[in-house]
mmCIF file of C-alpha atoms in Angstrom:
data_model
loop_
_atom_site.group_PDB
_atom_site.id
_atom_site.type_symbol
_atom_site.label_atom_id
_atom_site.label_comp_id
_atom_site.label_asym_id
_atom_site.label_seq_id
_atom_site.Cartn_x
_atom_site.Cartn_y
_atom_site.Cartn_z
ATOM 1 C CA UNK A 1 46.134 -122.366 181.222
ATOM 2 C CA UNK A 2 45.059 -124.299 178.134
ATOM 3 C CA UNK A 3 44.277 -121.969 175.199
ATOM 4 C CA UNK A 4 40.622 -121.454 174.314
ATOM 5 C CA UNK A 5 39.205 -123.489 171.458
ATOM 6 C CA UNK A 6 37.100 -121.804 168.774
ATOM 7 C CA UNK A 7 33.982 -123.055 170.557
ATOM 8 C CA UNK A 8 35.241 -121.808 173.917
ATOM 9 C CA UNK A 9 36.037 -118.394 172.448
ATOM 10 C CA UNK A 10 32.573 -118.230 170.900
ATOM 11 C CA UNK A 11 30.959 -119.091 174.251
ATOM 12 C CA UNK A 12 33.049 -116.658 176.296
ATOM 13 C CA UNK A 13 32.734 -113.848 173.758
ATOM 14 C CA UNK A 14 28.983 -114.361 173.498
ATOM 15 C CA UNK A 15 28.696 -114.101 177.275
ATOM 16 C CA UNK A 16 30.627 -110.833 177.444
ATOM 17 C CA UNK A 17 28.583 -109.367 174.580
ATOM 18 C CA UNK A 18 25.351 -110.583 176.199
ATOM 19 C CA UNK A 19 26.235 -108.494 179.243
ATOM 20 C CA UNK A 20 27.660 -105.385 177.614
ATOM 21 C CA UNK A 21 25.231 -105.132 174.697
ATOM 22 C CA UNK A 22 22.139 -107.088 175.733
ATOM 23 C CA UNK A 23 21.824 -106.167 179.417
ATOM 24 C CA UNK A 24 23.785 -102.919 179.675
ATOM 25 C CA UNK A 25 22.510 -101.287 176.495
ATOM 26 C CA UNK A 26 19.439 -102.732 174.787
ATOM 27 C CA UNK A 27 17.312 -103.901 177.729
ATOM 28 C CA UNK A 28 16.790 -100.274 178.804
ATOM 29 C CA UNK A 29 13.711 -99.828 176.605
ATOM 30 C CA UNK A 30 11.967 -102.800 178.226
ATOM 31 C CA UNK A 31 12.079 -101.162 181.656
ATOM 32 C CA UNK A 32 11.523 -97.621 180.387
ATOM 33 C CA UNK A 33 7.741 -97.497 181.060
ATOM 34 C CA UNK A 34 8.256 -98.324 184.746
ATOM 35 C CA UNK A 35 11.199 -95.900 184.981
ATOM 36 C CA UNK A 36 9.133 -93.123 183.393
ATOM 37 C CA UNK A 37 6.339 -93.623 185.917
ATOM 38 C CA UNK A 38 8.621 -93.670 188.957
ATOM 39 C CA UNK A 39 11.002 -90.895 187.934
ATOM 40 C CA UNK A 40 8.497 -88.709 185.987
ATOM 41 C CA UNK A 41 10.369 -88.830 182.669
ATOM 42 C CA UNK A 42 8.713 -87.290 179.588
ATOM 43 C CA UNK A 43 8.803 -88.849 176.096
ATOM 44 C CA UNK A 44 11.356 -86.303 174.898
ATOM 45 C CA UNK A 45 13.555 -86.805 177.956
ATOM 46 C CA UNK A 46 13.267 -90.586 177.538
ATOM 47 C CA UNK A 47 14.509 -90.214 173.962
ATOM 48 C CA UNK A 48 17.494 -88.160 175.129
ATOM 49 C CA UNK A 49 18.389 -90.632 177.897
ATOM 50 C CA UNK A 50 17.922 -93.494 175.440
ATOM 51 C CA UNK A 51 20.485 -91.843 173.151
ATOM 52 C CA UNK A 52 23.159 -91.552 175.865
ATOM 53 C CA UNK A 53 24.475 -95.141 175.778
ATOM 54 C CA UNK A 54 24.733 -94.847 172.013
ATOM 55 C CA UNK A 55 26.601 -91.540 172.408
ATOM 56 C CA UNK A 56 29.103 -92.852 174.952
ATOM 57 C CA UNK A 57 29.523 -95.935 172.768
ATOM 58 C CA UNK A 58 30.740 -93.632 169.970
ATOM 59 C CA UNK A 59 33.621 -92.294 172.058
ATOM 60 C CA UNK A 60 34.396 -95.642 173.686
ATOM 61 C CA UNK A 61 34.676 -97.602 170.454
ATOM 62 C CA UNK A 62 36.987 -94.955 169.006
ATOM 63 C CA UNK A 63 39.293 -95.461 171.979
ATOM 64 C CA UNK A 64 38.787 -99.232 172.181
ATOM 65 C CA UNK A 65 41.473 -100.347 169.685
ATOM 66 C CA UNK A 66 44.049 -98.230 171.534
ATOM 67 C CA UNK A 67 42.803 -99.537 174.904
ATOM 68 C CA UNK A 68 42.962 -103.127 173.645
ATOM 69 C CA UNK A 69 46.465 -102.586 172.301
ATOM 70 C CA UNK A 70 47.880 -101.019 175.461
ATOM 71 C CA UNK A 71 45.963 -102.909 178.157
ATOM 72 C CA UNK A 72 45.884 -106.214 176.318
ATOM 73 C CA UNK A 73 42.925 -108.395 175.418
ATOM 74 C CA UNK A 74 42.379 -109.755 178.915
ATOM 75 C CA UNK A 75 42.408 -106.411 180.761
ATOM 76 C CA UNK A 76 40.258 -104.780 178.070
ATOM 77 C CA UNK A 77 37.683 -107.571 178.389
ATOM 78 C CA UNK A 78 37.674 -107.262 182.181
ATOM 79 C CA UNK A 79 37.266 -103.480 181.938
ATOM 80 C CA UNK A 80 34.305 -103.834 179.578
ATOM 81 C CA UNK A 81 32.406 -106.212 181.870
ATOM 82 C CA UNK A 82 33.338 -104.248 185.020
ATOM 83 C CA UNK A 83 32.114 -100.950 183.565
ATOM 84 C CA UNK A 84 28.869 -102.670 182.620
ATOM 85 C CA UNK A 85 28.478 -103.712 186.258
ATOM 86 C CA UNK A 86 29.144 -100.177 187.499
ATOM 87 C CA UNK A 87 26.635 -98.665 185.087
ATOM 88 C CA UNK A 88 23.989 -101.271 185.867
ATOM 89 C CA UNK A 89 24.250 -100.797 189.633
ATOM 90 C CA UNK A 90 24.055 -97.020 189.189
ATOM 91 C CA UNK A 91 20.818 -97.455 187.239
ATOM 92 C CA UNK A 92 19.478 -99.752 189.958
ATOM 93 C CA UNK A 93 20.162 -97.150 192.665
ATOM 94 C CA UNK A 94 19.325 -93.981 190.670
ATOM 95 C CA UNK A 95 17.087 -91.604 192.686
ATOM 96 C CA UNK A 96 16.560 -89.240 189.743
ATOM 97 C CA UNK A 97 16.593 -89.041 185.959
ATOM 98 C CA UNK A 98 20.029 -87.379 186.114
ATOM 99 C CA UNK A 99 21.766 -90.285 187.848
ATOM 100 C CA UNK A 100 19.839 -92.729 185.680
ATOM 101 C CA UNK A 101 21.365 -90.951 182.691
ATOM 102 C CA UNK A 102 24.871 -91.275 184.169
ATOM 103 C CA UNK A 103 24.342 -95.014 184.621
ATOM 104 C CA UNK A 104 23.230 -95.598 181.034
ATOM 105 C CA UNK A 105 26.157 -93.444 179.833
ATOM 106 C CA UNK A 106 28.634 -95.743 181.622
ATOM 107 C CA UNK A 107 26.873 -98.786 180.196
ATOM 108 C CA UNK A 108 27.495 -97.399 176.712
ATOM 109 C CA UNK A 109 31.222 -97.146 177.449
ATOM 110 C CA UNK A 110 31.332 -100.837 178.376
ATOM 111 C CA UNK A 111 29.618 -101.715 175.113
ATOM 112 C CA UNK A 112 32.107 -99.753 173.043
ATOM 113 C CA UNK A 113 35.092 -101.480 174.648
ATOM 114 C CA UNK A 114 33.819 -105.023 174.289
ATOM 115 C CA UNK A 115 33.527 -105.631 170.515
ATOM 116 C CA UNK A 116 37.100 -104.651 169.516
ATOM 117 C CA UNK A 117 38.493 -106.615 172.478
ATOM 118 C CA UNK A 118 36.551 -109.721 171.452
ATOM 119 C CA UNK A 119 37.532 -109.271 167.781
ATOM 120 C CA UNK A 120 41.204 -109.103 168.784
ATOM 121 C CA UNK A 121 40.805 -112.166 171.014
ATOM 122 C CA UNK A 122 39.263 -114.112 168.128
ATOM 123 C CA UNK A 123 42.186 -113.164 165.886
ATOM 124 C CA UNK A 124 44.561 -114.525 168.547
ATOM 125 C CA UNK A 125 42.979 -117.915 169.234
ATOM 126 C CA UNK A 126 40.688 -118.878 166.338
ATOM 127 C CA UNK A 127 41.921 -120.254 162.973
ATOM 128 C CA UNK A 128 41.300 -117.835 160.120
ATOM 129 C CA UNK A 129 38.804 -120.123 158.369
ATOM 130 C CA UNK A 130 36.502 -120.033 161.418
ATOM 131 C CA UNK A 131 36.783 -116.370 162.393
ATOM 132 C CA UNK A 132 33.771 -115.128 160.439
ATOM 133 C CA UNK A 133 31.529 -117.740 162.026
ATOM 134 C CA UNK A 134 32.914 -117.177 165.534
ATOM 135 C CA UNK A 135 32.661 -113.381 165.276
ATOM 136 C CA UNK A 136 29.044 -113.613 164.093
ATOM 137 C CA UNK A 137 28.236 -116.043 166.925
ATOM 138 C CA UNK A 138 29.790 -113.698 169.477
ATOM 139 C CA UNK A 139 27.815 -110.779 168.058
ATOM 140 C CA UNK A 140 24.597 -112.801 168.463
ATOM 141 C CA UNK A 141 25.317 -112.913 172.200
ATOM 142 C CA UNK A 142 23.386 -109.636 172.351
ATOM 143 C CA UNK A 143 20.258 -111.714 171.790
ATOM 144 C CA UNK A 144 21.078 -113.915 174.769
ATOM 145 C CA UNK A 145 21.321 -110.869 177.020
ATOM 146 C CA UNK A 146 18.043 -109.483 175.710
ATOM 147 C CA UNK A 147 16.319 -112.829 176.240
ATOM 148 C CA UNK A 148 17.572 -112.908 179.857
ATOM 149 C CA UNK A 149 15.545 -109.771 180.527
ATOM 150 C CA UNK A 150 12.306 -111.680 179.985
ATOM 151 C CA UNK A 151 12.402 -113.784 183.177
ATOM 152 C CA UNK A 152 13.684 -110.706 185.031
ATOM 153 C CA UNK A 153 10.543 -108.770 184.090
ATOM 154 C CA UNK A 154 8.263 -111.693 184.885
ATOM 155 C CA UNK A 155 9.874 -112.170 188.299
ATOM 156 C CA UNK A 156 10.210 -108.533 189.327
ATOM 157 C CA UNK A 157 7.392 -106.981 187.232
ATOM 158 C CA UNK A 158 7.553 -103.265 188.073
ATOM 159 C CA UNK A 159 10.595 -103.704 190.372
ATOM 160 C CA UNK A 160 13.098 -102.640 187.730
ATOM 161 C CA UNK A 161 15.696 -101.779 190.359
ATOM 162 C CA UNK A 162 15.871 -105.400 191.522
ATOM 163 C CA UNK A 163 16.269 -106.553 187.932
ATOM 164 C CA UNK A 164 19.218 -104.201 187.414
ATOM 165 C CA UNK A 165 20.894 -105.433 190.598
ATOM 166 C CA UNK A 166 20.659 -108.945 189.162
ATOM 167 C CA UNK A 167 22.141 -107.742 185.874
ATOM 168 C CA UNK A 168 25.040 -106.134 187.756
ATOM 169 C CA UNK A 169 25.801 -109.465 189.444
ATOM 170 C CA UNK A 170 25.951 -111.144 186.030
ATOM 171 C CA UNK A 171 28.342 -108.414 184.864
ATOM 172 C CA UNK A 172 30.645 -109.181 187.812
ATOM 173 C CA UNK A 173 30.629 -112.853 186.817
ATOM 174 C CA UNK A 174 31.455 -111.814 183.257
ATOM 175 C CA UNK A 175 34.468 -109.830 184.467
ATOM 176 C CA UNK A 176 35.642 -112.897 186.420
ATOM 177 C CA UNK A 177 35.259 -115.123 183.344
ATOM 178 C CA UNK A 178 37.256 -112.628 181.258
ATOM 179 C CA UNK A 179 40.020 -112.708 183.892
ATOM 180 C CA UNK A 180 40.133 -116.487 183.956
ATOM 181 C CA UNK A 181 39.851 -117.368 180.281
ATOM 182 C CA UNK A 182 40.794 -114.549 177.905
ATOM 183 C CA UNK A 183 44.302 -114.933 176.438
ATOM 184 C CA UNK A 184 47.147 -113.463 178.435
ATOM 185 C CA UNK A 185 49.332 -110.750 176.946
ATOM 186 C CA UNK A 186 52.744 -112.092 177.850
ATOM 187 C CA UNK A 187 54.452 -110.455 174.899
ATOM 188 C CA UNK A 188 55.362 -106.756 174.772
ATOM 189 C CA UNK A 189 52.444 -104.377 174.276
ATOM 190 C CA UNK A 190 51.763 -104.623 170.592
ATOM 191 C CA UNK A 191 48.804 -105.733 168.577
ATOM 192 C CA UNK A 192 47.649 -106.346 165.081
ATOM 193 C CA UNK A 193 46.492 -102.723 165.317
ATOM 194 C CA UNK A 194 49.115 -100.230 164.091
ATOM 195 C CA UNK A 195 48.585 -96.493 164.188
ATOM 196 C CA UNK A 196 45.701 -95.282 162.054
ATOM 197 C CA UNK A 197 47.968 -93.496 159.565
ATOM 198 C CA UNK A 198 50.180 -96.569 159.236
ATOM 199 C CA UNK A 199 47.405 -99.109 158.636
ATOM 200 C CA UNK A 200 48.328 -101.258 155.598
ATOM 201 C CA UNK A 201 44.976 -100.551 153.958
ATOM 202 C CA UNK A 202 44.390 -99.591 150.337
ATOM 203 C CA UNK A 203 42.200 -96.751 149.106
ATOM 204 C CA UNK A 204 39.679 -99.323 147.870
ATOM 205 C CA UNK A 205 39.463 -100.788 151.376
ATOM 206 C CA UNK A 206 38.865 -97.332 152.867
ATOM 207 C CA UNK A 207 36.130 -96.732 150.314
ATOM 208 C CA UNK A 208 34.557 -100.101 151.136
ATOM 209 C CA UNK A 209 34.573 -99.505 154.899
ATOM 210 C CA UNK A 210 33.162 -96.000 154.379
ATOM 211 C CA UNK A 211 30.270 -97.322 152.282
ATOM 212 C CA UNK A 212 29.610 -100.039 154.831
ATOM 213 C CA UNK A 213 29.654 -97.504 157.667
ATOM 214 C CA UNK A 214 27.216 -95.186 155.886
ATOM 215 C CA UNK A 215 24.729 -98.032 155.581
ATOM 216 C CA UNK A 216 25.300 -98.948 159.233
ATOM 217 C CA UNK A 217 24.461 -95.377 160.282
ATOM 218 C CA UNK A 218 21.159 -95.533 158.421
ATOM 219 C CA UNK A 219 20.288 -98.880 159.990
ATOM 220 C CA UNK A 220 21.191 -97.562 163.450
ATOM 221 C CA UNK A 221 18.830 -94.620 163.053
ATOM 222 C CA UNK A 222 15.984 -96.928 162.006
ATOM 223 C CA UNK A 223 16.556 -99.352 164.885
ATOM 224 C CA UNK A 224 16.610 -96.670 167.598
ATOM 225 C CA UNK A 225 12.830 -96.201 167.544
ATOM 226 C CA UNK A 226 12.224 -99.871 168.337
ATOM 227 C CA UNK A 227 14.924 -100.260 170.965
ATOM 228 C CA UNK A 228 13.748 -97.273 172.988
ATOM 229 C CA UNK A 229 9.990 -97.122 172.346
ATOM 230 C CA UNK A 230 8.672 -100.574 171.354
ATOM 231 C CA UNK A 231 7.657 -101.612 174.897
ATOM 232 C CA UNK A 232 6.296 -98.110 175.488
ATOM 233 C CA UNK A 233 4.200 -98.423 172.311
ATOM 234 C CA UNK A 234 2.870 -101.837 173.315
ATOM 235 C CA UNK A 235 1.847 -100.547 176.752
ATOM 236 C CA UNK A 236 0.761 -96.945 176.027
ATOM 237 C CA UNK A 237 -0.710 -97.367 172.534
ATOM 238 C CA UNK A 238 -1.661 -101.040 172.614
ATOM 239 C CA UNK A 239 -2.714 -101.534 176.233
ATOM 240 C CA UNK A 240 -0.509 -104.594 176.764
ATOM 241 C CA UNK A 241 0.910 -105.368 180.200
ATOM 242 C CA UNK A 242 4.548 -105.273 181.257
ATOM 243 C CA UNK A 243 4.653 -109.093 181.418
ATOM 244 C CA UNK A 244 3.593 -109.224 177.774
ATOM 245 C CA UNK A 245 6.370 -106.847 176.750
ATOM 246 C CA UNK A 246 8.757 -109.211 178.511
ATOM 247 C CA UNK A 247 7.651 -111.935 176.118
ATOM 248 C CA UNK A 248 8.250 -109.473 173.271
ATOM 249 C CA UNK A 249 11.866 -109.002 174.386
ATOM 250 C CA UNK A 250 12.275 -112.765 174.590
ATOM 251 C CA UNK A 251 11.058 -112.891 170.977
ATOM 252 C CA UNK A 252 13.608 -110.200 170.057
ATOM 253 C CA UNK A 253 16.342 -112.295 171.654
ATOM 254 C CA UNK A 254 15.281 -115.584 170.066
ATOM 255 C CA UNK A 255 14.803 -113.981 166.670
ATOM 256 C CA UNK A 256 18.182 -112.333 167.019
ATOM 257 C CA UNK A 257 19.941 -115.666 167.411
ATOM 258 C CA UNK A 258 19.702 -115.935 163.631
ATOM 259 C CA UNK A 259 22.362 -113.213 163.566
ATOM 260 C CA UNK A 260 24.870 -115.898 164.468
ATOM 261 C CA UNK A 261 24.575 -117.137 160.893
ATOM 262 C CA UNK A 262 25.507 -113.763 159.359
ATOM 263 C CA UNK A 263 28.932 -114.999 158.260
ATOM 264 C CA UNK A 264 27.444 -118.077 156.584
ATOM 265 C CA UNK A 265 24.651 -115.961 155.061
ATOM 266 C CA UNK A 266 27.181 -113.645 153.416
ATOM 267 C CA UNK A 267 29.196 -116.583 152.126
ATOM 268 C CA UNK A 268 26.144 -118.305 150.643
ATOM 269 C CA UNK A 269 23.974 -115.466 149.331
ATOM 270 C CA UNK A 270 26.345 -112.512 149.051
ATOM 271 C CA UNK A 271 26.408 -109.064 150.617
ATOM 272 C CA UNK A 272 23.579 -107.485 148.613
ATOM 273 C CA UNK A 273 20.932 -110.070 149.501
ATOM 274 C CA UNK A 274 22.048 -110.458 153.136
ATOM 275 C CA UNK A 275 21.920 -106.715 153.798
ATOM 276 C CA UNK A 276 18.572 -106.162 152.068
ATOM 277 C CA UNK A 277 16.955 -109.150 153.814
ATOM 278 C CA UNK A 278 18.025 -107.833 157.220
ATOM 279 C CA UNK A 279 16.567 -104.379 156.596
ATOM 280 C CA UNK A 280 13.303 -105.738 155.202
ATOM 281 C CA UNK A 281 12.881 -107.846 158.362
ATOM 282 C CA UNK A 282 13.743 -104.840 160.546
ATOM 283 C CA UNK A 283 11.213 -102.608 158.769
ATOM 284 C CA UNK A 284 8.534 -105.310 158.838
ATOM 285 C CA UNK A 285 8.900 -105.494 162.622
ATOM 286 C CA UNK A 286 8.310 -101.754 162.903
ATOM 287 C CA UNK A 287 5.269 -101.867 160.601
ATOM 288 C CA UNK A 288 3.620 -104.746 162.470
ATOM 289 C CA UNK A 289 3.915 -102.981 165.818
ATOM 290 C CA UNK A 290 2.693 -99.702 164.327
ATOM 291 C CA UNK A 291 -0.438 -101.307 162.868
ATOM 292 C CA UNK A 292 -1.366 -103.603 165.760
ATOM 293 C CA UNK A 293 0.353 -102.603 169.018
ATOM 294 C CA UNK A 294 -2.375 -104.225 171.094
ATOM 295 C CA UNK A 295 -2.464 -107.574 169.273
ATOM 296 C CA UNK A 296 -0.165 -109.766 171.326
ATOM 297 C CA UNK A 297 0.638 -112.484 168.712
ATOM 298 C CA UNK A 298 1.473 -109.817 166.113
ATOM 299 C CA UNK A 299 3.546 -107.942 168.688
ATOM 300 C CA UNK A 300 5.562 -111.128 169.237
ATOM 301 C CA UNK A 301 5.984 -111.573 165.480
ATOM 302 C CA UNK A 302 7.076 -107.932 165.245
ATOM 303 C CA UNK A 303 9.687 -108.448 167.951
ATOM 304 C CA UNK A 304 11.037 -111.651 166.376
ATOM 305 C CA UNK A 305 11.347 -109.978 162.962
ATOM 306 C CA UNK A 306 13.070 -106.966 164.452
ATOM 307 C CA UNK A 307 15.507 -109.121 166.434
ATOM 308 C CA UNK A 308 16.330 -111.277 163.415
ATOM 309 C CA UNK A 309 16.850 -108.242 161.200
ATOM 310 C CA UNK A 310 18.911 -106.254 163.680
ATOM 311 C CA UNK A 311 21.256 -109.033 164.763
ATOM 312 C CA UNK A 312 21.768 -110.207 161.201
ATOM 313 C CA UNK A 313 22.681 -106.668 160.179
ATOM 314 C CA UNK A 314 25.058 -106.009 163.073
ATOM 315 C CA UNK A 315 26.657 -109.388 162.403
ATOM 316 C CA UNK A 316 26.890 -108.419 158.737
ATOM 317 C CA UNK A 317 28.621 -105.106 159.517
ATOM 318 C CA UNK A 318 30.939 -106.779 162.023
ATOM 319 C CA UNK A 319 32.002 -109.627 159.757
ATOM 320 C CA UNK A 320 32.379 -107.458 156.655
ATOM 321 C CA UNK A 321 34.305 -104.804 158.594
ATOM 322 C CA UNK A 322 36.775 -107.386 159.887
ATOM 323 C CA UNK A 323 37.075 -108.926 156.413
ATOM 324 C CA UNK A 324 37.780 -105.522 154.876
ATOM 325 C CA UNK A 325 40.325 -104.554 157.563
ATOM 326 C CA UNK A 326 41.827 -108.025 157.890
ATOM 327 C CA UNK A 327 45.279 -106.620 158.727
ATOM 328 C CA UNK A 328 43.863 -104.910 161.853
ATOM 329 C CA UNK A 329 41.032 -107.042 163.289
ATOM 330 C CA UNK A 330 40.540 -104.850 166.394
ATOM 331 C CA UNK A 331 39.953 -101.869 164.117
ATOM 332 C CA UNK A 332 37.699 -103.742 161.663
ATOM 333 C CA UNK A 333 34.440 -103.414 163.602
ATOM 334 C CA UNK A 334 35.133 -99.872 164.830
ATOM 335 C CA UNK A 335 33.842 -97.745 161.958
ATOM 336 C CA UNK A 336 30.697 -99.787 161.155
ATOM 337 C CA UNK A 337 29.685 -100.152 164.815
ATOM 338 C CA UNK A 338 30.566 -96.516 165.443
ATOM 339 C CA UNK A 339 28.357 -95.505 162.536
ATOM 340 C CA UNK A 340 25.524 -97.693 163.844
ATOM 341 C CA UNK A 341 25.684 -95.887 167.151
ATOM 342 C CA UNK A 342 25.874 -92.448 165.519
ATOM 343 C CA UNK A 343 22.661 -93.333 163.712
ATOM 344 C CA UNK A 344 21.096 -94.423 166.997
ATOM 345 C CA UNK A 345 22.198 -91.196 168.698
ATOM 346 C CA UNK A 346 20.315 -89.288 165.995
ATOM 347 C CA UNK A 347 17.364 -91.666 165.815
ATOM 348 C CA UNK A 348 16.535 -91.920 169.520
ATOM 349 C CA UNK A 349 15.708 -88.247 170.234
ATOM 350 C CA UNK A 350 14.049 -87.946 166.815
ATOM 351 C CA UNK A 351 11.809 -90.885 167.683
ATOM 352 C CA UNK A 352 11.076 -89.343 171.092
ATOM 353 C CA UNK A 353 10.032 -86.065 169.482
ATOM 354 C CA UNK A 354 7.854 -87.828 166.897
ATOM 355 C CA UNK A 355 6.184 -90.021 169.525
ATOM 356 C CA UNK A 356 5.276 -86.914 171.494
ATOM 357 C CA UNK A 357 4.052 -85.065 168.386
ATOM 358 C CA UNK A 358 2.511 -87.782 166.189
ATOM 359 C CA UNK A 359 2.169 -90.899 168.317
ATOM 360 C CA UNK A 360 3.849 -94.305 168.232
ATOM 361 C CA UNK A 361 2.153 -95.626 165.082
ATOM 362 C CA UNK A 362 3.152 -92.796 162.775
ATOM 363 C CA UNK A 363 6.663 -92.762 164.212
ATOM 364 C CA UNK A 364 7.212 -96.456 163.570
ATOM 365 C CA UNK A 365 5.824 -96.257 160.022
ATOM 366 C CA UNK A 366 8.142 -93.370 159.160
ATOM 367 C CA UNK A 367 11.148 -95.225 160.542
ATOM 368 C CA UNK A 368 10.131 -98.364 158.605
ATOM 369 C CA UNK A 369 10.037 -96.338 155.384
ATOM 370 C CA UNK A 370 13.544 -95.078 156.159
ATOM 371 C CA UNK A 371 14.655 -98.686 156.660
ATOM 372 C CA UNK A 372 13.428 -99.674 153.196
ATOM 373 C CA UNK A 373 15.222 -96.651 151.731
ATOM 374 C CA UNK A 374 18.480 -97.785 153.363
ATOM 375 C CA UNK A 375 17.895 -101.287 151.935
ATOM 376 C CA UNK A 376 17.582 -99.813 148.461
ATOM 377 C CA UNK A 377 20.701 -97.714 148.917
ATOM 378 C CA UNK A 378 22.594 -100.763 150.144
ATOM 379 C CA UNK A 379 21.596 -102.785 147.100
ATOM 380 C CA UNK A 380 23.282 -100.127 144.962
ATOM 381 C CA UNK A 381 26.391 -99.504 147.094
ATOM 382 C CA UNK A 382 27.118 -103.147 147.836
ATOM 383 C CA UNK A 383 26.522 -104.160 144.216
ATOM 384 C CA UNK A 384 29.038 -101.482 143.271
ATOM 385 C CA UNK A 385 31.470 -103.120 145.712
ATOM 386 C CA UNK A 386 30.949 -106.541 144.116
ATOM 387 C CA UNK A 387 31.586 -105.061 140.695
ATOM 388 C CA UNK A 388 34.787 -103.403 141.940
ATOM 389 C CA UNK A 389 35.988 -106.695 143.385
ATOM 390 C CA UNK A 390 35.388 -108.455 140.076
ATOM 391 C CA UNK A 391 37.515 -105.873 138.255
ATOM 392 C CA UNK A 392 40.361 -106.090 140.741
ATOM 393 C CA UNK A 393 43.570 -107.711 139.451
ATOM 394 C CA UNK A 394 44.353 -111.234 140.533
#
């Protein structure tokens, strides 16, 4: 079969990420109000369940470079989409909160497998000068998946089970596309990923990826409140209807498409500005929803700001991680995306507890303040990185 072009790889990778991230992981919050009503789930329990896909993502992304190396890019991509389908159909059929939790846990595994597999595929088929742009475009596929949830909510309204059946069908199509188009692994099982101890990475590179991952963890914690509780806030605190929250998620998806320009943003404005701008947008989205959860136009603006900030930041961490670990592209996104999920694992139950104790508004304002603190920290750490680069020999 003819090798994928850079454009073809961007399209295929975006589709897989749309399924594994957008539909299998981040759409959960949109349907949470209906799930809570049907399955009698409390705010605290919702926070715990909301943390599960982030938790399973942590373990899956740690294993993903090894899985990609030993299964090959094609089989790893198929496995990611297939696991998404299994998790989604389990959610659709769940008779209780326990089985719902199992379904979202499996969805998190699919998410963790997909990014390293796509990063490795890009390194195989895309010229080096285009990899940053293609990787950022693929990462923005999350926004496409989130946007797809909007017509699902409008069509099925409170019938969240039917929506998840439809998502599972899309996951099956994604697995088929991965089988047909991802590069074959005809050579012996080896990859650009050596063993962790043998990675040809300098101490400065380890320091850089550690700083980047620390910032990613802070951003993940901040974002968890919105992903899990934004629709709940709009409905419970603002009195909006479920169809209106669907439009909010469309705004998240459309705003998030700006994340596809993360590679170009870094190249043009530098790491410090790009990172700070993303976190300011993220925090502004939280503040707007906290102050006016029942004002529909402001809720849409909040969602668009949050989507733009979040996807820009995840694209930033992905692109910078791959640039830092250029000798091992499948490992490059692991630590930053792992750290993002660790932050979300911590942030989701914390947000659930605060919502139950203090309400949605106070919770979102506190998380927005944390986001601005992370932006300030990033301006210092990333500026330190720039200074170190300028002192480096050669």
